[in-house]
XYZ file of C-alpha atoms in Angstrom:
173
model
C -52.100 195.143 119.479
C -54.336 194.211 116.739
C -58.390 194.731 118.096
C -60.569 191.674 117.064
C -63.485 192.779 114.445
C -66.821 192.875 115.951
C -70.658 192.423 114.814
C -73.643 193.396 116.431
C -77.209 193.040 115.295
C -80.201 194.431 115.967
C -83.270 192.917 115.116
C -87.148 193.067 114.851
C -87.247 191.205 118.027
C -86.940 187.645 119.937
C -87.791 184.658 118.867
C -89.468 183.045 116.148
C -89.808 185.299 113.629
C -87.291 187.751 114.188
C -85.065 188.859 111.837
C -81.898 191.163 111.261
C -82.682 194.902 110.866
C -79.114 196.616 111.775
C -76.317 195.233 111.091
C -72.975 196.995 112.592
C -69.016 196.214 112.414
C -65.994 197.605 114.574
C -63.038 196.880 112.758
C -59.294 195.637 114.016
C -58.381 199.607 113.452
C -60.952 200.832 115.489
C -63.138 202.299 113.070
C -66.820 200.985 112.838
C -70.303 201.135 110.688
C -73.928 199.959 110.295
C -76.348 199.326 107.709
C -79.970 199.141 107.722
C -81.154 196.167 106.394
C -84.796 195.958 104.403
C -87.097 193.321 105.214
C -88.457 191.179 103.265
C -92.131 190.920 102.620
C -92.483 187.405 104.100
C -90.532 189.101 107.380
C -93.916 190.462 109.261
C -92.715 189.879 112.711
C -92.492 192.949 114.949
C -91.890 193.562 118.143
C -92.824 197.495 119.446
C -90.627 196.261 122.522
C -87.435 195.749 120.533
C -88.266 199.360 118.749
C -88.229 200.774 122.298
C -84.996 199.822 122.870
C -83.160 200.255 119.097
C -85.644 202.988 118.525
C -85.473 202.001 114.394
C -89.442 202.114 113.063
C -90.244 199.173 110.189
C -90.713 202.335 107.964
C -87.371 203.283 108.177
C -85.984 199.971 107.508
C -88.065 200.054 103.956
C -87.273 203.676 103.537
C -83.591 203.565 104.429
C -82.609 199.670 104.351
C -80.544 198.391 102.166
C -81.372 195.287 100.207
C -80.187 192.114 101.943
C -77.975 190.850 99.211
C -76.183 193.986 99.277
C -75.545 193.738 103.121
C -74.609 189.790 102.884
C -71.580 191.241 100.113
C -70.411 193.950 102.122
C -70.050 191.537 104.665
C -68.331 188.846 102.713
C -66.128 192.186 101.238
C -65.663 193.291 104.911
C -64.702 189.766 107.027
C -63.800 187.572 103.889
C -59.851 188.659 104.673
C -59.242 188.208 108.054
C -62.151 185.466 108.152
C -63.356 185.569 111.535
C -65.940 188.079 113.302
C -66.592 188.108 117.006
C -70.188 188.015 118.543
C -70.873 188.389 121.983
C -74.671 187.432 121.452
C -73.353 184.052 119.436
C -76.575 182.322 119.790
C -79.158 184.917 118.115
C -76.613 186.571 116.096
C -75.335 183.649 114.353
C -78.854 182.237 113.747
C -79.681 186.311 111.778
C -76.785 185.925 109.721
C -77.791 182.780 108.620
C -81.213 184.463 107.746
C -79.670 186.913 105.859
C -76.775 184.735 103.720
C -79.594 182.210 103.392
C -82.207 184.705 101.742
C -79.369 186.581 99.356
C -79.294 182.812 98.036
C -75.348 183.765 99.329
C -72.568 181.544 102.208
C -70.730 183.839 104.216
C -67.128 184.135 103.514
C -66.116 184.388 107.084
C -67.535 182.486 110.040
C -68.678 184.348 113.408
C -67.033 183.024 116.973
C -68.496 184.057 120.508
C -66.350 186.731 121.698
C -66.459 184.286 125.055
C -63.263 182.750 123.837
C -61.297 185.623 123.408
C -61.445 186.279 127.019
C -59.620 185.856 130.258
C -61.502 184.972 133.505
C -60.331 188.677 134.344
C -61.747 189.995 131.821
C -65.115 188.548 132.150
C -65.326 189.258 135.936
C -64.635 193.153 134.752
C -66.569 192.438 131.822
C -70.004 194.233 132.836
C -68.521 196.776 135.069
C -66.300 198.183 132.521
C -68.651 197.990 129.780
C -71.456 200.347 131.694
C -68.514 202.068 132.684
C -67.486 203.182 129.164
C -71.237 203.834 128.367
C -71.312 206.464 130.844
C -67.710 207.774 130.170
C -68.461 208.245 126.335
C -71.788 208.902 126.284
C -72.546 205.982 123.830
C -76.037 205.159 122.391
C -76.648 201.501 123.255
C -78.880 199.180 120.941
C -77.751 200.690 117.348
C -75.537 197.563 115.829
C -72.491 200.156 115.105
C -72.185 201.652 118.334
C -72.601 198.422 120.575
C -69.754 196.861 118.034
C -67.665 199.127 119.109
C -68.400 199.543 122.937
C -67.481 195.838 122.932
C -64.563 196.180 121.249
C -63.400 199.123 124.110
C -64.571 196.954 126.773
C -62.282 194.213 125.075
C -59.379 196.965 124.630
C -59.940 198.170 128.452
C -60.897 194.712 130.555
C -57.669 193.461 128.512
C -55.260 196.507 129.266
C -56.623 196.561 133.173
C -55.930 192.566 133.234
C -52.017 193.314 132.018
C -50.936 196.654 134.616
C -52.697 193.857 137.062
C -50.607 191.093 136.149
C -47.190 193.573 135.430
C -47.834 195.176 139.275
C -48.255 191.324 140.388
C -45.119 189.937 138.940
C -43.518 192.862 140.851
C -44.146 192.273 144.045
């Protein structure tokens, strides 16, 4: 079974203002990685709320960041082949990749889908469950853009093999 690709971002925070600060990728092969992404100077918003949580300081990001251009090609290098990325925060992470394509002066070669309509009912009833379930089981760091790409793509891979042994022990009754 080929895994859909995922992307995650983190950001600087809600709302107007925010902007993309981490930008992570689990592939179809089950491999995954992140990038820092450096502000710009016009990108002052900051919320010490959202650091909390993705615990990434705005020095970092200018220490450690990579220029935005250079993120917008990887991605276009990364997705521009099989086209399609899967999101399953559609609404803000759509709306930071435009930022970011939009301020390399770039379009993205790919386009990003909600990861919504890859799913079964089944899977999004077991959706949550399984999700904090593999958290715990794997001891995975939530809120850094890699790791959250790929503990979606597992909860995919799991809600998805748990939905089939349902439906194979169904169909032999």
């Amino acid at each position: 079974m080929t895994l859909p690709t995922l992307l995650d971002i983190e950001a600087s925070g809600f709302g107007r203002g925010s902007y993309p600060i981490e930008i992570g990728l689990a592939r179809a092969d089950g491999s995954c990685c992140a990038f820092l992404v450096q502000p710009l100077d016009e990108w002052t918003h900051w919320d010490p709320k959202a650091e909390l949580l993705h615990g990434i300081s705005r020095a970092r990001l200018q220490r450690e960041g990579l220029p935005i251009a250079q993120v917008a090609r990887w991605l276009n290098d990364e997705l521009s082949e099989i086209g399609v990325a899967y999101s399953d925060s559609w609404g803000y992470d759509n709306t930071w990749l435009s930022l970011l394509f939009h301020h390399a002066g770039m379009l993205p070669a790919f386009r990003l889908e909600a990861l919504r309509i890859l799913l079964s009912e089944r899977q999004l009833g077991a959706w949550h469950r399984t999700r904090e379930a593999l958290v715990k089981e794997l001891g995975i760091r939530r809120h850094r853009a890699g790791e959250d790409a790929r503990l979606l793509q597992l909860t995919y891979l799991r809600t998805r093999e748990d939905g089939e042994s349902a439906d194979t022990s169904t169909s032999r009754r």
